[in-house]
């Protein structure tokens, strides 16, 4: 190969690497398997789809069967999500939290639980990671 062909190949490789690097740098969630969703999605979720959202942790609910505080509530907009509190250790009530996971495909109606002197209705969510 002559020098011009080698230089052209190197230029193409450098441009390609620069484009890939800029895509990853300016869009860090590009390869994240979790889809970022909002309160509208939380209201009518797709079961078992990996999602990520931010909400306010309201704390463990006041239900009679939650005597060990293993189930809590997260508010996303004007909707609620019922979660296990196992991965929320160290998170205070009223704190904003971003979580990754999936809505459970339990084939039942949303759950209604008492919390903070009101009843809220929400879908069950399995937390895989707290961001």
Short mmCIF file of the C-alpha atoms (twelve columns), coordinates in Angstrom:
data_MODEL
# 
_entry.id   MODEL 
# 
loop_
_atom_site.group_PDB 
_atom_site.id 
_atom_site.type_symbol 
_atom_site.label_atom_id 
_atom_site.label_alt_id 
_atom_site.label_comp_id 
_atom_site.label_asym_id 
_atom_site.label_seq_id 
_atom_site.Cartn_x 
_atom_site.Cartn_y 
_atom_site.Cartn_z 
_atom_site.pdbx_PDB_model_num 
ATOM 1   C CA . UNK A 1   0.000   0.000   0.000  1 
ATOM 2   C CA . UNK A 2   1.152   3.452   -0.640 1 
ATOM 3   C CA . UNK A 3   1.228   6.196   1.951  1 
ATOM 4   C CA . UNK A 4   -1.943  7.949   0.721  1 
ATOM 5   C CA . UNK A 5   -4.097  4.827   1.236  1 
ATOM 6   C CA . UNK A 6   -2.704  4.289   4.721  1 
ATOM 7   C CA . UNK A 7   -3.411  7.914   5.644  1 
ATOM 8   C CA . UNK A 8   -6.985  7.661   4.284  1 
ATOM 9   C CA . UNK A 9   -7.637  4.490   6.296  1 
ATOM 10  C CA . UNK A 10  -6.282  6.137   9.445  1 
ATOM 11  C CA . UNK A 11  -8.445  9.243   8.896  1 
ATOM 12  C CA . UNK A 12  -11.574 7.090   8.436  1 
ATOM 13  C CA . UNK A 13  -10.797 5.102   11.593 1 
ATOM 14  C CA . UNK A 14  -10.167 8.284   13.621 1 
ATOM 15  C CA . UNK A 15  -13.403 9.899   12.407 1 
ATOM 16  C CA . UNK A 16  -15.343 6.707   13.194 1 
ATOM 17  C CA . UNK A 17  -13.891 6.528   16.709 1 
ATOM 18  C CA . UNK A 18  -14.602 10.245  17.268 1 
ATOM 19  C CA . UNK A 19  -18.258 9.788   16.281 1 
ATOM 20  C CA . UNK A 20  -18.700 6.758   18.551 1 
ATOM 21  C CA . UNK A 21  -16.981 8.541   21.453 1 
ATOM 22  C CA . UNK A 22  -19.165 11.633  21.082 1 
ATOM 23  C CA . UNK A 23  -22.337 9.508   20.991 1 
ATOM 24  C CA . UNK A 24  -21.400 7.789   24.231 1 
ATOM 25  C CA . UNK A 25  -20.137 10.968  25.903 1 
ATOM 26  C CA . UNK A 26  -23.131 13.177  25.057 1 
ATOM 27  C CA . UNK A 27  -25.752 10.445  25.519 1 
ATOM 28  C CA . UNK A 28  -24.621 8.257   28.449 1 
ATOM 29  C CA . UNK A 29  -27.960 6.405   28.574 1 
ATOM 30  C CA . UNK A 30  -27.600 5.240   24.986 1 
ATOM 31  C CA . UNK A 31  -26.694 1.698   25.995 1 
ATOM 32  C CA . UNK A 32  -28.769 1.605   29.203 1 
ATOM 33  C CA . UNK A 33  -31.335 -1.225  28.992 1 
ATOM 34  C CA . UNK A 34  -33.753 0.768   31.189 1 
ATOM 35  C CA . UNK A 35  -36.267 3.027   29.453 1 
ATOM 36  C CA . UNK A 36  -36.809 6.341   31.273 1 
ATOM 37  C CA . UNK A 37  -40.541 6.828   31.937 1 
ATOM 38  C CA . UNK A 38  -42.842 9.422   33.473 1 
ATOM 39  C CA . UNK A 39  -46.002 9.410   35.602 1 
ATOM 40  C CA . UNK A 40  -48.261 8.604   32.630 1 
ATOM 41  C CA . UNK A 41  -46.380 5.353   32.086 1 
ATOM 42  C CA . UNK A 42  -46.504 4.576   35.823 1 
ATOM 43  C CA . UNK A 43  -50.301 4.918   35.677 1 
ATOM 44  C CA . UNK A 44  -50.625 2.273   32.926 1 
ATOM 45  C CA . UNK A 45  -47.328 0.354   32.816 1 
ATOM 46  C CA . UNK A 46  -46.235 -2.431  30.520 1 
ATOM 47  C CA . UNK A 47  -45.507 -5.496  32.683 1 
ATOM 48  C CA . UNK A 48  -41.929 -6.800  32.795 1 
ATOM 49  C CA . UNK A 49  -40.461 -3.941  30.712 1 
ATOM 50  C CA . UNK A 50  -37.221 -2.602  32.209 1 
ATOM 51  C CA . UNK A 51  -37.852 1.022   33.194 1 
ATOM 52  C CA . UNK A 52  -36.323 3.824   35.231 1 
ATOM 53  C CA . UNK A 53  -38.191 6.676   36.937 1 
ATOM 54  C CA . UNK A 54  -37.856 9.262   39.675 1 
ATOM 55  C CA . UNK A 55  -40.355 9.758   42.463 1 
ATOM 56  C CA . UNK A 56  -40.816 10.657  46.113 1 
ATOM 57  C CA . UNK A 57  -40.528 7.857   48.635 1 
ATOM 58  C CA . UNK A 58  -43.512 8.175   50.992 1 
ATOM 59  C CA . UNK A 59  -42.338 5.404   53.307 1 
ATOM 60  C CA . UNK A 60  -43.800 2.051   54.353 1 
ATOM 61  C CA . UNK A 61  -47.566 1.869   54.066 1 
ATOM 62  C CA . UNK A 62  -49.825 1.552   57.094 1 
ATOM 63  C CA . UNK A 63  -51.589 -1.702  56.137 1 
ATOM 64  C CA . UNK A 64  -52.250 -4.355  58.762 1 
ATOM 65  C CA . UNK A 65  -50.193 -6.926  56.841 1 
ATOM 66  C CA . UNK A 66  -47.209 -4.568  56.597 1 
ATOM 67  C CA . UNK A 67  -46.276 -4.813  60.279 1 
ATOM 68  C CA . UNK A 68  -42.612 -5.374  59.367 1 
ATOM 69  C CA . UNK A 69  -42.503 -2.390  56.926 1 
ATOM 70  C CA . UNK A 70  -41.422 -4.552  53.980 1 
ATOM 71  C CA . UNK A 71  -43.686 -2.750  51.484 1 
ATOM 72  C CA . UNK A 72  -43.543 0.949   50.727 1 
ATOM 73  C CA . UNK A 73  -44.993 3.564   48.390 1 
ATOM 74  C CA . UNK A 74  -43.309 5.860   45.860 1 
ATOM 75  C CA . UNK A 75  -45.253 8.775   44.390 1 
ATOM 76  C CA . UNK A 76  -44.551 9.643   40.740 1 
ATOM 77  C CA . UNK A 77  -46.490 12.738  39.742 1 
ATOM 78  C CA . UNK A 78  -50.037 12.069  40.908 1 
ATOM 79  C CA . UNK A 79  -49.674 8.258   40.708 1 
ATOM 80  C CA . UNK A 80  -48.280 5.688   43.115 1 
ATOM 81  C CA . UNK A 81  -46.048 2.634   42.923 1 
ATOM 82  C CA . UNK A 82  -46.005 -0.170  45.496 1 
ATOM 83  C CA . UNK A 83  -42.463 -1.449  46.139 1 
ATOM 84  C CA . UNK A 84  -40.491 -3.734  48.405 1 
ATOM 85  C CA . UNK A 85  -38.424 -1.698  50.866 1 
ATOM 86  C CA . UNK A 86  -35.456 -4.113  50.808 1 
ATOM 87  C CA . UNK A 87  -33.386 -1.958  48.424 1 
ATOM 88  C CA . UNK A 88  -34.585 1.344   49.913 1 
ATOM 89  C CA . UNK A 89  -32.634 0.992   53.161 1 
ATOM 90  C CA . UNK A 90  -31.195 4.378   54.135 1 
ATOM 91  C CA . UNK A 91  -33.753 6.309   52.044 1 
ATOM 92  C CA . UNK A 92  -35.803 8.706   54.182 1 
ATOM 93  C CA . UNK A 93  -39.505 9.430   53.798 1 
ATOM 94  C CA . UNK A 94  -40.030 12.419  51.529 1 
ATOM 95  C CA . UNK A 95  -36.714 11.878  49.749 1 
ATOM 96  C CA . UNK A 96  -36.549 11.890  45.952 1 
ATOM 97  C CA . UNK A 97  -35.339 8.564   44.597 1 
ATOM 98  C CA . UNK A 98  -34.576 7.201   41.126 1 
ATOM 99  C CA . UNK A 99  -35.127 3.490   40.707 1 
ATOM 100 C CA . UNK A 100 -34.641 0.896   37.976 1 
ATOM 101 C CA . UNK A 101 -36.629 -2.295  37.609 1 
ATOM 102 C CA . UNK A 102 -39.904 -3.561  36.186 1 
ATOM 103 C CA . UNK A 103 -43.597 -3.582  36.942 1 
ATOM 104 C CA . UNK A 104 -44.736 -7.011  38.066 1 
ATOM 105 C CA . UNK A 105 -46.997 -8.903  35.689 1 
ATOM 106 C CA . UNK A 106 -49.348 -10.162 38.400 1 
ATOM 107 C CA . UNK A 107 -52.560 -10.145 36.319 1 
ATOM 108 C CA . UNK A 108 -54.500 -8.479  39.136 1 
ATOM 109 C CA . UNK A 109 -55.899 -5.038  39.753 1 
ATOM 110 C CA . UNK A 110 -53.602 -2.362  41.200 1 
ATOM 111 C CA . UNK A 111 -53.169 -2.612  44.957 1 
ATOM 112 C CA . UNK A 112 -54.781 -0.095  47.322 1 
ATOM 113 C CA . UNK A 113 -52.881 0.635   50.542 1 
ATOM 114 C CA . UNK A 114 -53.229 3.139   53.401 1 
ATOM 115 C CA . UNK A 115 -50.416 5.656   53.892 1 
ATOM 116 C CA . UNK A 116 -50.264 9.041   55.615 1 
ATOM 117 C CA . UNK A 117 -54.001 9.022   56.496 1 
ATOM 118 C CA . UNK A 118 -55.146 8.376   52.907 1 
ATOM 119 C CA . UNK A 119 -55.609 5.394   50.609 1 
ATOM 120 C CA . UNK A 120 -53.508 5.198   47.456 1 
ATOM 121 C CA . UNK A 121 -53.769 2.828   44.534 1 
ATOM 122 C CA . UNK A 122 -50.644 1.675   42.715 1 
ATOM 123 C CA . UNK A 123 -49.031 -0.975  40.575 1 
ATOM 124 C CA . UNK A 124 -46.468 -3.378  42.077 1 
ATOM 125 C CA . UNK A 125 -42.883 -2.708  41.031 1 
ATOM 126 C CA . UNK A 126 -39.762 -4.841  41.480 1 
ATOM 127 C CA . UNK A 127 -36.712 -2.678  42.224 1 
ATOM 128 C CA . UNK A 128 -33.500 -3.950  40.675 1 
ATOM 129 C CA . UNK A 129 -31.356 -0.910  41.452 1 
ATOM 130 C CA . UNK A 130 -31.576 2.390   43.304 1 
ATOM 131 C CA . UNK A 131 -29.649 5.067   41.411 1 
# 
